[in-house]
Amino acid sequence: MQLTQLEIKGFKSFGDKITINFNEGVTAIVGPNGCGKSNVVDSIRWVLGEQSTRMLRSEKMDNVIFNGTKSRKAANLAEVSLTFDNTKNILPTDFSQVTLTRRLYRSGESEYRLNDVQCRLKDITDLFMDTGVGADSYSIIELRMIDEIINNKEGSRRNLFEEASGISKYKLRKKQTFSKLKDTEADLERVDDLLFEIEKNLKTLENQAKKAERYYRIRDQYKVLSIQLASFRIAGFSKTLAEIEEKEQKQRAEKTAIVAQIDTLEAALQQQKLESITREKNLAAQQKTTNEFVSKIRAYESEKRVKNEQLKHQQDKEARLKDELERDTNQHKHVQYNIKRLNEEKMQEDENLARITSSLADLKEAVEELRAEQAEARGELNELNSVSNRLQSQVYKTEKDIDILNIQQQALEQESLRNMEDASNKEVELSHFNQVVAELASRADTLKSEYDSAVDIETKLQEQIADTETQIKAITADIAADVRKLDAKQNEYNLTKSLVDNLEGFPESIRFLKKNTSWAKNITLFSDILFCKEEYRIAIENYLEPLMNYYVVNSYDEAIAAINLLGNSSKGRAQFFILDNFGGENEAADHKSLEVAAVPALSVIEVDERYKLLCVHLLKNVYLINDTTEQDINNAVLPDDVVLIGKSGKFNKSKFTMAGGSVGLFEGKRIGRAKNLDNLLKEIKQAEARINSLKNKNEELQSTLTALKAAGKAAEIRQKQVELNQLNTELVTVRTKQEQYQAFIENSLNRKQDIANRIAGIKNDIITLQPQLLDLKAQKQEQSELLLEKQQVFNELNEMLSVRSNAYNQENIRFHQQQNKVSGLVKDLEYRESQLENLDSRIMQNSSELEKVKALIKENLQHTENSDDSLLEMYEQKENLEKATQEAEREYYQWRGTITENENEVSNLRRKKDNSETIENELKDARNNLKIELNALKERLSVEFNVDITDLPEKEDTQTGSEADIRDKTEKMKRQLDDFGAINPMAVEAYNEMNERHTFIQAQKKDLAEAKASLLSTIQEIDDTAREKFMTAFTLVRENFIKVFRSLFNEEDSCDLILSDPDRPLESDIDIIARPKGKRPLSINQLSGGEKTLTATAILFSLYLLKPAPFCIFDEVDAPLDDTNIDKFNNIIRKFSKESQFIIISHNKRTIACTDIIYGVTMVEQGISRVVPVDLRQLAD
């Protein structure tokens, strides 16, 4: 299988459609950062079914759709197509070319297509399973995945081994089997739950059934006793009812006497209440007058209290205003004094400020002069420091150079000794490699010969298989075409036969005569006796159309019989040709001489001999012409009895008449139906025979194809190929070691002379540097003395500047303090002047307010004296009114007492009446209760025992025992029935049903247990098979890893692959041991980035040796490698490119130079990635 083409449109930065064609060998994809190289890898992952947006470097899936640029609109669709050449049938499909397409619309809809046929993601996953191709397989490797393999992130290392060993499908089957097992266990648990519930309920139902039987037995006994007790109770009810009716009559007489006394007292009481109402009105009027006067007094008192409060408030306000006036006057005097004092103090402080300002200016000038001198001295000092530091650096550098040269000399001397020892050891090992190379080359030649022989045989078989498949496809196509023709003929036959049998299109009279054949035998319709070629049918049928429904009979007698039959049955009319009357017709029709080319109609029809004279009669002067001669016909002169008709049936013409028009779609189908039906049947049989013959031939070819495929040597070739690859790999590894050792020995000899030359050069350099060092030290000493003198002068200037600066700073502080003091005096003076203005305004306002308050106080004092006299007079009137009210109240309540006594007497009589009515009602209730009990007893007996109460007295004589004995027995049985509680009347039936269900579910449980055991056995079988395949693959990969690792590093380097849990290989982690270049790292993470990359590369190619991937994509995997390791990386890719395609995305020039074809990814238009191909093989030629 080979990757042949990649088409991308609307995916990420590929706004326009681009096509990348892949050939055998190594293809490189290059370009600057950000141009979209990795988007090519993402597109391949995506079309292979990648669902993780993290792997596609996106936050959500619709981000992969082209989002537009400044000048381009966003795309609505992302589409990627990947095409494979499947000539080796690695993919389980009959197609030699497989195109996989994935589309994603911005609306969120997505679809997968396989050879442009819509399919599911599962179909694609199944198609590529165990082929080494997939979104997460080892065929696509990115730089970050190197770390994931090394660190075994999310089990990535184990996933690669499972993919290579081909156990992915077993894991999938195991997962599916576990799912079935889980469902089976769940069903088993549900069955156990059902059995538990059923067994629990089964015991309960059994107890309920037994309880129901005991209940019904006791209830029958209870019924007999209850009926006997009811007879006793009925007799007691009759006696009690008579006593109650007698007491009711006595209570009615007593109640009548009490009612008469109540009526007399109530009449007198009403008269007294009328008199009481009059007295009550008088009392109310007196109370109202008194209350109104009291309210008036209270209002007057309230007004007096308000005036007193106002007077008190005004007096308080007068005292407060006087105090404020006195306080403000004193403060006014004090403020005037402060203003005078502040003005004098301000004048004095202004003089002090002017004096301090003058002193500060003098000090500032002196300080600035000293700072200028200090800056000049600092510049000279810095220059001297710079010279001194430069000299010191030169001294240090020279000393360091001499030390380094001494160390290099020692190292070179040690390296020379070690190099000679290594060369001696390598010469011994080189002789061993020469022997191994000869042996491996001999074995490889033998195996290659066997492999070529098997390939030749397989090639011939494949050619035979291809020829056979071509023949099968051709025969299959012929069968399909013949089947379609057969279906068409069969449909036409069925339609024609239906028309013939049902006489569709014929009048009812014709169909009637067809069904009733008693009037004649072997009679046919005129339309059935004719047959002609397809090209003339429409013309002949249109001309003879009026005669198509005629029956052809032998004699008038047959025609008359048919006519009578139609007349008797009221089935319409029919027409007939009488054959007997055509006996004298001239069979030879004379051919008329016409001005146009014409064909006689009799020459194009086929008819039986017995009907020939009839046809001659009808068509002897009828001719067929081409429609193209229509113009000639119009101008031609026709004989009297000649008729011309067009072949298309468009028209017919005689000397005196002409008819024509459009031709219907179904015209030409009636004539010769019976003959046409026979012809169709013959054609159908011939088609069926031809199809059966082709099917037999196809089956023979299929058998031949099966035999050819069974005789194939593909498995043997693959095995030979694997063995040959392993042997070649081993041979390449040994030869590589041989060449490395030879190169090492030569390099060692060259290196010895080079080291001697370098040691001599180093000694010359040391001799040159020592005098320079002495001269630099002398210059450094002289410069240090000059720097010391200049530093003393600079320090003296610093001290003088410090003294002057302190004096200046102190004077500056005094200046700001004095300035703040003057400013404070100005603000204080402004505040005092504002305070004086406020005091003047407040004194004037309070004086005016005081005069107003004094006037109000005088007015309130005068009003208070007048109101006291009026209030004394009102108190005397109030006392007189209260005495009159008390007298009216006494008279009213005395009369009210008399009424109350009479009302009490009436109340006593009413109580007696109520007692009498209560007793009467109680008697009625007792009587009603007896009737209710009697009815209840009747209903209970009727409902509970289905017994009528009228039958009980008749049974009373047969009763045995007293009422008390019977009641005791009844109550005892009643208690027994109550103690039973609720019973289930359907318990027996339910128990039988549930017992049957229990037996059925027990059988189901047994079936589920057997299914579970079968699933567990299947899982164990899958585990055993997967374990065997995995361990076989792991052993081979481990051997391959050791070989590839040592080919990438050194033969002496140690490496290994170890299962952390050998007892559980399908779940065990895979540990990598790698110790390149004599290192002994505690963890593989301690290796350098390049060593990690080569280690991961060794793992990948050891997997390829076991199961080569059809193609492999490396996305900047070589980034951490140096030039030496890059060459190793490129060599191993070049070697494996014979078996697989390699697609490499890289920035490394060495890697790119080793590829066959380069695709450059650029962004000529901003935001739009484009691809430019370059074939390096053509350039090399």
PDB file of C-alpha atoms in Angstrom, residues 524-693:
ATOM      1  CA  THR A 524     -60.008 -14.335 -32.964  1.00  0.00           C
ATOM      2  CA  LEU A 525     -59.933 -10.589 -33.282  1.00  0.00           C
ATOM      3  CA  PHE A 526     -58.738  -8.924 -36.456  1.00  0.00           C
ATOM      4  CA  SER A 527     -55.943  -7.094 -34.522  1.00  0.00           C
ATOM      5  CA  ASP A 528     -54.484 -10.476 -33.471  1.00  0.00           C
ATOM      6  CA  ILE A 529     -54.175 -12.042 -36.939  1.00  0.00           C
ATOM      7  CA  LEU A 530     -51.770  -9.366 -38.257  1.00  0.00           C
ATOM      8  CA  PHE A 531     -48.075  -8.880 -37.572  1.00  0.00           C
ATOM      9  CA  CYS A 532     -45.568  -6.552 -39.189  1.00  0.00           C
ATOM     10  CA  LYS A 533     -42.200  -4.979 -38.624  1.00  0.00           C
ATOM     11  CA  GLU A 534     -41.801  -2.351 -35.911  1.00  0.00           C
ATOM     12  CA  GLU A 535     -41.227   0.515 -38.362  1.00  0.00           C
ATOM     13  CA  TYR A 536     -44.609  -0.042 -40.113  1.00  0.00           C
ATOM     14  CA  ARG A 537     -46.831  -0.928 -37.133  1.00  0.00           C
ATOM     15  CA  ILE A 538     -48.033   2.582 -36.332  1.00  0.00           C
ATOM     16  CA  ALA A 539     -48.891   3.351 -39.969  1.00  0.00           C
ATOM     17  CA  ILE A 540     -50.757   0.055 -40.546  1.00  0.00           C
ATOM     18  CA  GLU A 541     -52.553   0.261 -37.196  1.00  0.00           C
ATOM     19  CA  ASN A 542     -53.700   3.868 -37.777  1.00  0.00           C
ATOM     20  CA  TYR A 543     -55.064   2.981 -41.191  1.00  0.00           C
ATOM     21  CA  LEU A 544     -56.847  -0.171 -39.978  1.00  0.00           C
ATOM     22  CA  GLU A 545     -57.786   1.347 -36.588  1.00  0.00           C
ATOM     23  CA  PRO A 546     -61.596   1.370 -37.289  1.00  0.00           C
ATOM     24  CA  LEU A 547     -61.384  -2.391 -38.021  1.00  0.00           C
ATOM     25  CA  MET A 548     -59.229  -3.455 -35.074  1.00  0.00           C
ATOM     26  CA  ASN A 549     -62.234  -4.439 -32.939  1.00  0.00           C
ATOM     27  CA  TYR A 550     -63.760  -6.739 -35.615  1.00  0.00           C
ATOM     28  CA  TYR A 551     -64.075 -10.430 -34.883  1.00  0.00           C
ATOM     29  CA  VAL A 552     -63.036 -12.738 -37.769  1.00  0.00           C
ATOM     30  CA  VAL A 553     -65.675 -15.498 -38.076  1.00  0.00           C
ATOM     31  CA  ASN A 554     -66.152 -18.258 -40.591  1.00  0.00           C
ATOM     32  CA  SER A 555     -69.817 -17.738 -41.500  1.00  0.00           C
ATOM     33  CA  TYR A 556     -72.889 -15.599 -41.029  1.00  0.00           C
ATOM     34  CA  ASP A 557     -74.268 -18.176 -38.573  1.00  0.00           C
ATOM     35  CA  GLU A 558     -71.422 -17.518 -36.114  1.00  0.00           C
ATOM     36  CA  ALA A 559     -71.867 -13.767 -36.452  1.00  0.00           C
ATOM     37  CA  ILE A 560     -75.647 -14.045 -35.912  1.00  0.00           C
ATOM     38  CA  ALA A 561     -75.084 -16.194 -32.807  1.00  0.00           C
ATOM     39  CA  ALA A 562     -72.787 -13.566 -31.350  1.00  0.00           C
ATOM     40  CA  ILE A 563     -75.209 -10.757 -32.169  1.00  0.00           C
ATOM     41  CA  ASN A 564     -78.073 -12.615 -30.501  1.00  0.00           C
ATOM     42  CA  LEU A 565     -75.927 -13.239 -27.425  1.00  0.00           C
ATOM     43  CA  LEU A 566     -75.086  -9.522 -27.165  1.00  0.00           C
ATOM     44  CA  GLY A 567     -78.711  -8.554 -27.685  1.00  0.00           C
ATOM     45  CA  ASN A 568     -79.999 -10.909 -25.020  1.00  0.00           C
ATOM     46  CA  SER A 569     -77.377  -9.734 -22.537  1.00  0.00           C
ATOM     47  CA  SER A 570     -77.640  -6.001 -23.414  1.00  0.00           C
ATOM     48  CA  LYS A 571     -73.857  -5.826 -23.865  1.00  0.00           C
ATOM     49  CA  GLY A 572     -73.699  -3.509 -26.873  1.00  0.00           C
ATOM     50  CA  ARG A 573     -72.728  -4.086 -30.486  1.00  0.00           C
ATOM     51  CA  ALA A 574     -69.892  -5.892 -32.340  1.00  0.00           C
ATOM     52  CA  GLN A 575     -68.595  -6.097 -35.945  1.00  0.00           C
ATOM     53  CA  PHE A 576     -67.484  -9.208 -37.837  1.00  0.00           C
ATOM     54  CA  PHE A 577     -65.501 -10.247 -40.934  1.00  0.00           C
ATOM     55  CA  ILE A 578     -67.063 -13.308 -42.707  1.00  0.00           C
ATOM     56  CA  LEU A 579     -64.232 -15.433 -44.073  1.00  0.00           C
ATOM     57  CA  ASP A 580     -66.486 -17.562 -46.273  1.00  0.00           C
ATOM     58  CA  ASN A 581     -67.372 -14.538 -48.383  1.00  0.00           C
ATOM     59  CA  PHE A 582     -63.725 -13.831 -49.360  1.00  0.00           C
ATOM     60  CA  GLY A 583     -63.342 -16.963 -51.393  1.00  0.00           C
ATOM     61  CA  GLY A 584     -63.605 -15.231 -54.867  1.00  0.00           C
ATOM     62  CA  GLU A 585     -61.172 -12.376 -54.126  1.00  0.00           C
ATOM     63  CA  ASN A 586     -58.185 -12.086 -56.417  1.00  0.00           C
ATOM     64  CA  GLU A 587     -55.143 -12.838 -54.349  1.00  0.00           C
ATOM     65  CA  ALA A 588     -52.761 -11.051 -56.656  1.00  0.00           C
ATOM     66  CA  ALA A 589     -53.047  -7.358 -56.071  1.00  0.00           C
ATOM     67  CA  ASP A 590     -52.276  -5.197 -59.047  1.00  0.00           C
ATOM     68  CA  HIS A 591     -49.455  -2.746 -58.444  1.00  0.00           C
ATOM     69  CA  LYS A 592     -50.537   0.726 -59.449  1.00  0.00           C
ATOM     70  CA  SER A 593     -48.208   3.068 -61.202  1.00  0.00           C
ATOM     71  CA  LEU A 594     -47.605   5.988 -58.822  1.00  0.00           C
ATOM     72  CA  GLU A 595     -45.665   9.226 -59.162  1.00  0.00           C
ATOM     73  CA  VAL A 596     -43.928   8.686 -55.809  1.00  0.00           C
ATOM     74  CA  ALA A 597     -41.810   5.838 -54.312  1.00  0.00           C
ATOM     75  CA  ALA A 598     -44.170   3.616 -52.343  1.00  0.00           C
ATOM     76  CA  VAL A 599     -44.204   0.175 -50.680  1.00  0.00           C
ATOM     77  CA  PRO A 600     -47.340  -1.994 -50.908  1.00  0.00           C
ATOM     78  CA  ALA A 601     -48.846  -2.569 -47.472  1.00  0.00           C
ATOM     79  CA  LEU A 602     -49.381  -6.271 -48.230  1.00  0.00           C
ATOM     80  CA  SER A 603     -45.644  -6.734 -48.573  1.00  0.00           C
ATOM     81  CA  VAL A 604     -44.851  -5.647 -45.022  1.00  0.00           C
ATOM     82  CA  ILE A 605     -47.422  -7.720 -43.099  1.00  0.00           C
ATOM     83  CA  GLU A 606     -47.332 -11.328 -41.915  1.00  0.00           C
ATOM     84  CA  VAL A 607     -50.614 -13.313 -41.747  1.00  0.00           C
ATOM     85  CA  ASP A 608     -51.784 -16.924 -41.715  1.00  0.00           C
ATOM     86  CA  GLU A 609     -52.907 -18.387 -45.034  1.00  0.00           C
ATOM     87  CA  ARG A 610     -56.591 -18.587 -44.040  1.00  0.00           C
ATOM     88  CA  TYR A 611     -56.675 -14.838 -43.415  1.00  0.00           C
ATOM     89  CA  LYS A 612     -54.682 -13.797 -46.460  1.00  0.00           C
ATOM     90  CA  LEU A 613     -57.702 -13.032 -48.683  1.00  0.00           C
ATOM     91  CA  LEU A 614     -59.167 -10.804 -45.991  1.00  0.00           C
ATOM     92  CA  CYS A 615     -55.947  -8.788 -45.850  1.00  0.00           C
ATOM     93  CA  VAL A 616     -55.788  -8.542 -49.650  1.00  0.00           C
ATOM     94  CA  HIS A 617     -59.286  -7.166 -49.608  1.00  0.00           C
ATOM     95  CA  LEU A 618     -58.414  -4.524 -47.071  1.00  0.00           C
ATOM     96  CA  LEU A 619     -54.882  -3.531 -48.174  1.00  0.00           C
ATOM     97  CA  LYS A 620     -54.531  -4.359 -51.879  1.00  0.00           C
ATOM     98  CA  ASN A 621     -54.448  -0.692 -52.986  1.00  0.00           C
ATOM     99  CA  VAL A 622     -52.739   0.681 -49.858  1.00  0.00           C
ATOM    100  CA  TYR A 623     -49.130   1.904 -50.103  1.00  0.00           C
ATOM    101  CA  LEU A 624     -46.580   3.105 -47.563  1.00  0.00           C
ATOM    102  CA  ILE A 625     -44.389   6.098 -48.316  1.00  0.00           C
ATOM    103  CA  ASN A 626     -41.686   8.097 -46.472  1.00  0.00           C
ATOM    104  CA  ASP A 627     -42.908  11.245 -44.711  1.00  0.00           C
ATOM    105  CA  THR A 628     -40.205  13.216 -46.577  1.00  0.00           C
ATOM    106  CA  THR A 629     -42.193  12.818 -49.827  1.00  0.00           C
ATOM    107  CA  GLU A 630     -45.195  14.557 -48.325  1.00  0.00           C
ATOM    108  CA  GLN A 631     -44.797  17.555 -50.645  1.00  0.00           C
ATOM    109  CA  ASP A 632     -44.758  15.302 -53.733  1.00  0.00           C
ATOM    110  CA  ILE A 633     -47.866  13.523 -52.501  1.00  0.00           C
ATOM    111  CA  ASN A 634     -49.747  16.755 -52.235  1.00  0.00           C
ATOM    112  CA  ASN A 635     -49.050  17.498 -55.902  1.00  0.00           C
ATOM    113  CA  ALA A 636     -49.314  13.920 -57.240  1.00  0.00           C
ATOM    114  CA  VAL A 637     -52.436  12.579 -59.002  1.00  0.00           C
ATOM    115  CA  LEU A 638     -53.750   9.356 -57.394  1.00  0.00           C
ATOM    116  CA  PRO A 639     -55.919   6.661 -58.977  1.00  0.00           C
ATOM    117  CA  ASP A 640     -59.453   6.395 -57.622  1.00  0.00           C
ATOM    118  CA  ASP A 641     -58.947   3.341 -55.386  1.00  0.00           C
ATOM    119  CA  VAL A 642     -55.360   3.980 -54.154  1.00  0.00           C
ATOM    120  CA  VAL A 643     -54.605   5.003 -50.531  1.00  0.00           C
ATOM    121  CA  LEU A 644     -51.224   6.380 -49.404  1.00  0.00           C
ATOM    122  CA  ILE A 645     -50.141   6.301 -45.755  1.00  0.00           C
ATOM    123  CA  GLY A 646     -46.975   7.718 -44.147  1.00  0.00           C
ATOM    124  CA  LYS A 647     -44.591   5.308 -42.416  1.00  0.00           C
ATOM    125  CA  SER A 648     -44.802   7.335 -39.201  1.00  0.00           C
ATOM    126  CA  GLY A 649     -48.620   7.078 -39.209  1.00  0.00           C
ATOM    127  CA  LYS A 650     -48.920  10.847 -39.366  1.00  0.00           C
ATOM    128  CA  PHE A 651     -51.385  10.850 -42.336  1.00  0.00           C
ATOM    129  CA  ASN A 652     -53.221   8.798 -44.984  1.00  0.00           C
ATOM    130  CA  LYS A 653     -54.607  10.036 -48.324  1.00  0.00           C
ATOM    131  CA  SER A 654     -56.837   8.937 -51.187  1.00  0.00           C
ATOM    132  CA  LYS A 655     -58.019  10.763 -54.243  1.00  0.00           C
ATOM    133  CA  PHE A 656     -61.001  12.330 -52.501  1.00  0.00           C
ATOM    134  CA  THR A 657     -60.080  12.204 -48.788  1.00  0.00           C
ATOM    135  CA  MET A 658     -57.179  12.839 -46.435  1.00  0.00           C
ATOM    136  CA  ALA A 659     -56.722  12.294 -42.674  1.00  0.00           C
ATOM    137  CA  GLY A 660     -53.846  12.810 -40.236  1.00  0.00           C
ATOM    138  CA  GLY A 661     -52.497  14.477 -37.137  1.00  0.00           C
ATOM    139  CA  SER A 662     -50.297  13.692 -34.156  1.00  0.00           C
ATOM    140  CA  VAL A 663     -49.154  10.160 -33.294  1.00  0.00           C
ATOM    141  CA  GLY A 664     -49.971   8.891 -29.774  1.00  0.00           C
ATOM    142  CA  LEU A 665     -47.378   7.449 -27.410  1.00  0.00           C
ATOM    143  CA  PHE A 666     -49.004   3.971 -27.265  1.00  0.00           C
ATOM    144  CA  GLU A 667     -50.026   3.666 -30.928  1.00  0.00           C
ATOM    145  CA  GLY A 668     -48.720   0.612 -32.739  1.00  0.00           C
ATOM    146  CA  LYS A 669     -49.123  -1.636 -29.677  1.00  0.00           C
ATOM    147  CA  ARG A 670     -52.454  -3.299 -30.581  1.00  0.00           C
ATOM    148  CA  ILE A 671     -51.609  -4.881 -33.885  1.00  0.00           C
ATOM    149  CA  GLY A 672     -50.214  -8.437 -33.737  1.00  0.00           C
ATOM    150  CA  ARG A 673     -50.356  -8.732 -29.946  1.00  0.00           C
ATOM    151  CA  ALA A 674     -50.693 -12.498 -29.970  1.00  0.00           C
ATOM    152  CA  LYS A 675     -47.810 -12.931 -32.436  1.00  0.00           C
ATOM    153  CA  ASN A 676     -45.721 -10.412 -30.508  1.00  0.00           C
ATOM    154  CA  LEU A 677     -46.434 -12.329 -27.297  1.00  0.00           C
ATOM    155  CA  ASP A 678     -45.011 -15.545 -28.815  1.00  0.00           C
ATOM    156  CA  ASN A 679     -41.919 -13.710 -30.064  1.00  0.00           C
ATOM    157  CA  LEU A 680     -41.325 -12.131 -26.619  1.00  0.00           C
ATOM    158  CA  LEU A 681     -41.615 -15.539 -24.937  1.00  0.00           C
ATOM    159  CA  LYS A 682     -38.967 -16.968 -27.285  1.00  0.00           C
ATOM    160  CA  GLU A 683     -36.644 -14.027 -26.636  1.00  0.00           C
ATOM    161  CA  ILE A 684     -37.105 -14.426 -22.854  1.00  0.00           C
ATOM    162  CA  LYS A 685     -36.170 -18.104 -22.981  1.00  0.00           C
ATOM    163  CA  GLN A 686     -33.117 -17.349 -25.111  1.00  0.00           C
ATOM    164  CA  ALA A 687     -32.020 -14.578 -22.640  1.00  0.00           C
ATOM    165  CA  GLU A 688     -32.473 -16.911 -19.649  1.00  0.00           C
ATOM    166  CA  ALA A 689     -30.390 -19.615 -21.351  1.00  0.00           C
ATOM    167  CA  ARG A 690     -27.652 -17.088 -22.148  1.00  0.00           C
ATOM    168  CA  ILE A 691     -27.635 -15.792 -18.512  1.00  0.00           C
ATOM    169  CA  ASN A 692     -27.412 -19.323 -17.089  1.00  0.00           C
ATOM    170  CA  SER A 693     -24.515 -20.047 -19.416  1.00  0.00           C
TER     171      SER A 693
END
